XYZ file of C-alpha atoms in Angstrom:
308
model
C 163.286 55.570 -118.826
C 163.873 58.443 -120.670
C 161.105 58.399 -123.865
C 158.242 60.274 -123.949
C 156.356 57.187 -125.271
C 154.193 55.259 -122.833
C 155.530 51.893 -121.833
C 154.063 48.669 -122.835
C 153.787 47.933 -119.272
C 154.212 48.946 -115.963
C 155.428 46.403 -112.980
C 154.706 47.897 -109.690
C 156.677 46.544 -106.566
C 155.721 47.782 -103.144
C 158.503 46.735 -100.665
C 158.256 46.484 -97.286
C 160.607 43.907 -94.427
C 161.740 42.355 -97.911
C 165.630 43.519 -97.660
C 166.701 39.870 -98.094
C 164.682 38.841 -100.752
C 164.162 42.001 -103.324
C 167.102 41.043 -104.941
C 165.689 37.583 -106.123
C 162.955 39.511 -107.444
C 164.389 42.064 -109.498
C 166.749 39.258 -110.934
C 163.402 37.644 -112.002
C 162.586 40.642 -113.901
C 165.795 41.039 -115.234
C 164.755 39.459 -119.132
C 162.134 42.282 -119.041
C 164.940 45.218 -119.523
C 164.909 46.832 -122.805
C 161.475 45.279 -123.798
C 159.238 48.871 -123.370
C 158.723 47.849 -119.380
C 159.205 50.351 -116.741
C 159.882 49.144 -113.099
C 158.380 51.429 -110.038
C 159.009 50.349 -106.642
C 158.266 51.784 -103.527
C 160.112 51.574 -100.157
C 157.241 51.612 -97.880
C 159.559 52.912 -94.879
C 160.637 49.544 -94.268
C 162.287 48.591 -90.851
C 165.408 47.078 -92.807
C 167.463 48.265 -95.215
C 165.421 47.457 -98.127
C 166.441 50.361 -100.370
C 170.014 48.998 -99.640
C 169.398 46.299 -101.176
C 167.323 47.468 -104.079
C 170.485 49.810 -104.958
C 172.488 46.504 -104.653
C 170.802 44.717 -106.929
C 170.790 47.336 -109.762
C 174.319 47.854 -109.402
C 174.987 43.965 -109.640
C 172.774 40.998 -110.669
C 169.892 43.585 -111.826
C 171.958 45.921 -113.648
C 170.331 45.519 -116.829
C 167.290 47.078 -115.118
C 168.796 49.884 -113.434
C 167.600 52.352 -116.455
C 164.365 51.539 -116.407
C 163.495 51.346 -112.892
C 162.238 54.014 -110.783
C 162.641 53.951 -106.811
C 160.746 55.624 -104.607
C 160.368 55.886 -100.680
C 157.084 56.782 -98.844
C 157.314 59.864 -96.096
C 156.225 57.708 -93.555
C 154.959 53.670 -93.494
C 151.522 54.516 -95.489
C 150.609 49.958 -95.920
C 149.622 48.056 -98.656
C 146.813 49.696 -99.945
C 147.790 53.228 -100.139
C 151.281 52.263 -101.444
C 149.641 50.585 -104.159
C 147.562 53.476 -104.916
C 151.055 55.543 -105.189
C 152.317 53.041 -107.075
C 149.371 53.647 -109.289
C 149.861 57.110 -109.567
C 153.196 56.974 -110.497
C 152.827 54.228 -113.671
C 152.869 55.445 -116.915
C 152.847 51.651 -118.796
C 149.837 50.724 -121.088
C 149.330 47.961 -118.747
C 150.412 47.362 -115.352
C 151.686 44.046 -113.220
C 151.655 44.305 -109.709
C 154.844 42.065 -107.884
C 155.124 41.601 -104.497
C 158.770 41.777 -103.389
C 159.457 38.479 -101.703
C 158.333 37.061 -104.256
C 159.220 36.236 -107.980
C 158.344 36.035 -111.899
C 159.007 34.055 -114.889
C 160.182 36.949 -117.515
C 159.308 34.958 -120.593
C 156.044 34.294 -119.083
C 155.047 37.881 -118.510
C 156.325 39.061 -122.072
C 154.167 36.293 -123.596
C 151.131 37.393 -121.913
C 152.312 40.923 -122.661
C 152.575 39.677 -126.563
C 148.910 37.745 -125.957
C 146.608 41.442 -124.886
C 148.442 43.347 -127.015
C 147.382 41.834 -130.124
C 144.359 40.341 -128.726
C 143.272 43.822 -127.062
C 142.004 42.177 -123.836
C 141.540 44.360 -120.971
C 142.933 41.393 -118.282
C 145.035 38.173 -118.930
C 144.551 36.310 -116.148
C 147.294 33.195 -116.064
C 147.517 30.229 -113.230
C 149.929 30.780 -110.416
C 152.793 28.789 -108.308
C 153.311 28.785 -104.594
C 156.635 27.749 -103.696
C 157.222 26.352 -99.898
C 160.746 25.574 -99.705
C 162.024 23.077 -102.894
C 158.026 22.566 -103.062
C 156.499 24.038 -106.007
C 152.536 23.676 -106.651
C 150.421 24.664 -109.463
C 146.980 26.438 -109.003
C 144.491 26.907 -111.246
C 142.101 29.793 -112.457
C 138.574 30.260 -113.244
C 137.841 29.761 -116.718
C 134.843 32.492 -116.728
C 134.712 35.341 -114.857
C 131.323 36.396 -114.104
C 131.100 37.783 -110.761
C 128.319 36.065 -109.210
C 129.248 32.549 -109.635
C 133.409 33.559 -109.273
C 134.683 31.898 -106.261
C 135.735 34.257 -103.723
C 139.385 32.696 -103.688
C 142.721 33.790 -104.162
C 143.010 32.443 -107.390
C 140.093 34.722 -109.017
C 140.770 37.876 -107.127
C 144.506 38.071 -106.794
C 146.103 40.980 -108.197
C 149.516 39.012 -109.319
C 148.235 36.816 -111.326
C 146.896 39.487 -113.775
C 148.024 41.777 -116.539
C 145.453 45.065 -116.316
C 144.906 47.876 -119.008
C 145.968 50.842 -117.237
C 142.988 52.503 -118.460
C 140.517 50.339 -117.238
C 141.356 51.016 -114.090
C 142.111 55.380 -114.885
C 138.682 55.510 -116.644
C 136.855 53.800 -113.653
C 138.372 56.203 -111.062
C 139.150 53.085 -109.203
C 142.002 53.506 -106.632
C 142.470 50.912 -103.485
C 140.125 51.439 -100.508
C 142.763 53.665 -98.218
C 144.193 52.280 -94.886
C 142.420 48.758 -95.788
C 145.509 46.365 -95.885
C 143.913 43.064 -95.783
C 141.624 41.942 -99.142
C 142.656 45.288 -100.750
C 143.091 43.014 -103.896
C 139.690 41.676 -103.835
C 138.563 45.081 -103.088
C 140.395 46.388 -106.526
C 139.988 43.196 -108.764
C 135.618 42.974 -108.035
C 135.233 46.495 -108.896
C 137.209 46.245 -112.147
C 135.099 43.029 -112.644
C 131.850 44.698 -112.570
C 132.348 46.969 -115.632
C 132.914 43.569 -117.706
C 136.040 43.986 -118.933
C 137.297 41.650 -121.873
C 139.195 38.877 -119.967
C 141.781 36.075 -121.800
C 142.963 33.229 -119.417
C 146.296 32.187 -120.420
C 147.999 28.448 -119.305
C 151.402 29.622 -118.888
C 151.545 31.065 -115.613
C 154.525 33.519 -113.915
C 154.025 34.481 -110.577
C 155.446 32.363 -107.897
C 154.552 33.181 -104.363
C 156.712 32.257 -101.891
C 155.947 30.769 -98.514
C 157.757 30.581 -95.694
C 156.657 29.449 -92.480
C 159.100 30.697 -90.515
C 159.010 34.476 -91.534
C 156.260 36.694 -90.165
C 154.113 37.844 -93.759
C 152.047 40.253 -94.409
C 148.720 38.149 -94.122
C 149.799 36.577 -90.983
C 147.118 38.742 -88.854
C 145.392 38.653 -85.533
C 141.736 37.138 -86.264
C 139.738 40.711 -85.169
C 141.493 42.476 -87.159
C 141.012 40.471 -90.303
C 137.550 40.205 -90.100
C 137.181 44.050 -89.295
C 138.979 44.847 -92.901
C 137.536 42.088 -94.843
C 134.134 43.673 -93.368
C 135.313 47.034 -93.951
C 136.015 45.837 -97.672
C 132.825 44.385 -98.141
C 130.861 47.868 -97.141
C 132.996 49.794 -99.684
C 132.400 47.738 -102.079
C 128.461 47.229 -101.660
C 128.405 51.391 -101.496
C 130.192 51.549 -104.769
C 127.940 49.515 -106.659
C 124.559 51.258 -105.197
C 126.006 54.389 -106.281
C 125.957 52.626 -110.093
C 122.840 50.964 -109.749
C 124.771 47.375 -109.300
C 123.672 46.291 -106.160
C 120.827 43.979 -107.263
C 122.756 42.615 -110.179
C 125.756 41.657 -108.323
C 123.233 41.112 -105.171
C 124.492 37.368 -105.051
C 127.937 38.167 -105.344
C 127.426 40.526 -102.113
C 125.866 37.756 -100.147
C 128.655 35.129 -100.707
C 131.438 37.932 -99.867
C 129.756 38.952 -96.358
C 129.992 35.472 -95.517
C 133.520 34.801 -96.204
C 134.525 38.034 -94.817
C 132.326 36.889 -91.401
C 133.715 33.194 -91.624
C 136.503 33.526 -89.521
C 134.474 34.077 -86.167
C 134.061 29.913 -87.449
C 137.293 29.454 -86.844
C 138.241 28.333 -82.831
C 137.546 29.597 -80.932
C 134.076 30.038 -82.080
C 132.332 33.204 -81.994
C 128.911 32.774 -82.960
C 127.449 36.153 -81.677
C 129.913 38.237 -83.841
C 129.304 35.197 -86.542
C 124.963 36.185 -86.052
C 126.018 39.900 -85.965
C 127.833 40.716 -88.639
C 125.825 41.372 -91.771
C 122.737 39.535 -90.063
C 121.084 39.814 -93.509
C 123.365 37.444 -95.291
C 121.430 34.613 -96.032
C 122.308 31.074 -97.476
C 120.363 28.295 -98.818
C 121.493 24.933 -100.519
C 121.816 26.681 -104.046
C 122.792 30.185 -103.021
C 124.658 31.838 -103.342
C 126.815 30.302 -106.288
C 129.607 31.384 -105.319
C 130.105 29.445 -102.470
C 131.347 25.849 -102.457
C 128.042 23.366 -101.721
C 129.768 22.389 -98.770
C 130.092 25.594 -97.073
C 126.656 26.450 -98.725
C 125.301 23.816 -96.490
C 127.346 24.497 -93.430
C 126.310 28.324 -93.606
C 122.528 27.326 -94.296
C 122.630 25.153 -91.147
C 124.805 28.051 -89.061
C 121.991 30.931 -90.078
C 118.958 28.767 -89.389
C 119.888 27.257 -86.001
C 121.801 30.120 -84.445
C-alpha cells in the first residue's frame, strides 16, 4: 500500500505452526482488498514453512490482497506477545483487527463494523464470535456493558478478535503487550484499554470464527504450572499499572476476581491447595463479591478461602 493516507484499518496476523491453514485465512480476508485495509503479518520463525505458504496464497486464491499486505519475519521466535507488539508497531490503519492465522473472518462482517465506528466514532465494536469444531459451528455471546468490575473474566469480554480498536486509544495510552507473557496477553491488553473508558458499541453480526481442533497441538494447550505462572504474572502487571494511575481501589474488585481465576487452576486435579492458599493469599471472596465472578464459583471460592 502505496498512499501516504492512513488506512481505515489495520488487520494484524501473527503466524506461527499455521503453514496449512494461513491460506484459509487470507482467503477470508480476501473481500477486504481495495477497501482502505492494510494486511501485516508476521512469521514468528515458525518451524514450517509458513511464509511458503503466505507467498502461495497471494500469488493464487489471495491475490487480490497481495498489494496491500505487508509480510514480515521475526529474527528469532520472539511469542505471542511481543509479536503482537511488532505487529503494533508496524500498523499504520485508523483502527486495527487482530486475526489469528488458523483461524478465519467473515469480510462483510468486518467492513460493516468498520462502516458502524466510523460514523458512530466508537473507540471499540465489540461483535459475538463463532467457534468452529469440525462441521460444528456455535455462537457465543458478548457482554452487553462493559464496566470492568462486574465484566466476566471470560473469553468472550476480553478477547482481542472479537474487537475493532482505535489505533489511538491504544498509541495515546502507551499500552503495548506485557513482553515474554504468552498466555492471557489479551486480557492483559483488552483490561488496560478498558480502564480509560473508552466509548464501546456491541454489534450482533459477528466475524471471527475460531477454529478448534482437537487433534492439533494449539497455542493454549499448556502445561498447568506454567499457565498459572503467566496468568499470575499478568495479574501483577496489571495491578502495578493501575497503582501507578491511582486505579487500584476503583478497579479493586475487578483485581480480586482476576487473582482468583488466574489461581483457579491449582482446582483443577490434581488439587493443589497450598499453591491454591499461596498465591495472592489476600484474595478474598464472599457470596456477593466480587461481581465478577459467577455465584457459583463465588460460593465455591468463599468455602475454599474459609476452610483451607
Amino acid at each position: 500500500m502505496c498512499s501516504d493516507t492512513a488506512p481505515r484499518l489495520s488487520v494484524l496476523i501473527p503466524c506461527y505452526a499455521t503453514a496449512s491453514l494461513v491460506g484459509r485465512c487470507l482467503t477470508s480476508l480476501v473481500p477486504l482488498a481495495g477497501q482502505g485495509v492494510e494486511i501485516v503479518m508476521i512469521d514468528d520463525c515458525s518451524p514450517d514453512d509458513v511464509s511458503l505458504a503466505i507467498t502461495r496464497a497471494l500469488g493464487h486464491e489471495a491475490a487480490p490482497l497481495a498489494p496491500f499486505t505487508r509480510v514480515m519475519k521475526n529474527p528469532r521466535n520472539m511469542g505471542a506477545a511481543d509479536t503482537r507488539n511488532r505487529l503494533l508497531s508496524e500498523a499504520r490503519g485508523k483502527r486495527i483487527l487482530f486475526v489469528d492465522s488458523d483461524d478465519y473472518v467473515d469480510a462483510q462482517a468486518v467492513m460493516n463494523a468498520l462502516d458502524t465506528a466510523e460514523i458512530s466514532d466508537a473507540d471499540i465494536i465489540a461483535a459475538p464470535y463463532f467457534t468452529v469444531t469440525g462441521d460444528n459451528v456455535k455462537r457465543h455471546g458478548i457482554p452487553s456493558a462493559y464496566g470492568l468490575n462486574n465484566l466476566p473474566i471470560h473469553v468472550s469480554a476480553f478477547s482481542l478478535c472479537n474487537k475493532l480498536i482505535r489505533r489511538e486509544l491504544i498509541v495515546n495510552g502507551g499500552l503495548r503487550f506485557f513482553e515474554g507473557i504468552n498466555r492471557w496477553e489479551d486480557l492483559g491488553m483488552m483490561s488496560r484499554i478498558f480502564a480509560l473508558n473508552p466509548i464501546i458499541e456491541v454489534t450482533d453480526s459477528g466475524w471471527y470464527y475460531y477454529t478448534i481442533e482437537p487433534s492439533r497441538t494449539t497455542l493454549s494447550t499448556f502445561a498447568r504450572e506454567a499457565t498459572v505462572a503467566d496468568r499470575a504474572a499478568i495479574v501483577k502487571h496489571v495491578e502495578a499499572w493501575m497503582k501507578e494511575r491511582g486505579l487500584e481501589e476503583k478497579y479493586y474488585e475487578f483485581l480480586t476476581a482476576l487473582k482468583f481465576y488466574a489461581k483457579a487452576g491449582y482446582l483443577r486435579r490434581p488439587v493443589d491447595i497450598k499453591s491454591w492458599r499461596s498465591l495472592f493469599p489476600e484474595a478474598r471472596a464472599t457470596l456477593t463479591f466480587p461481581r465478577a465472578l459467577p455465584l457459583f464459583y463465588r460460593v465455591a471460592f468463599w468455602v475454599l478461602g474459609f476452610r483451607f
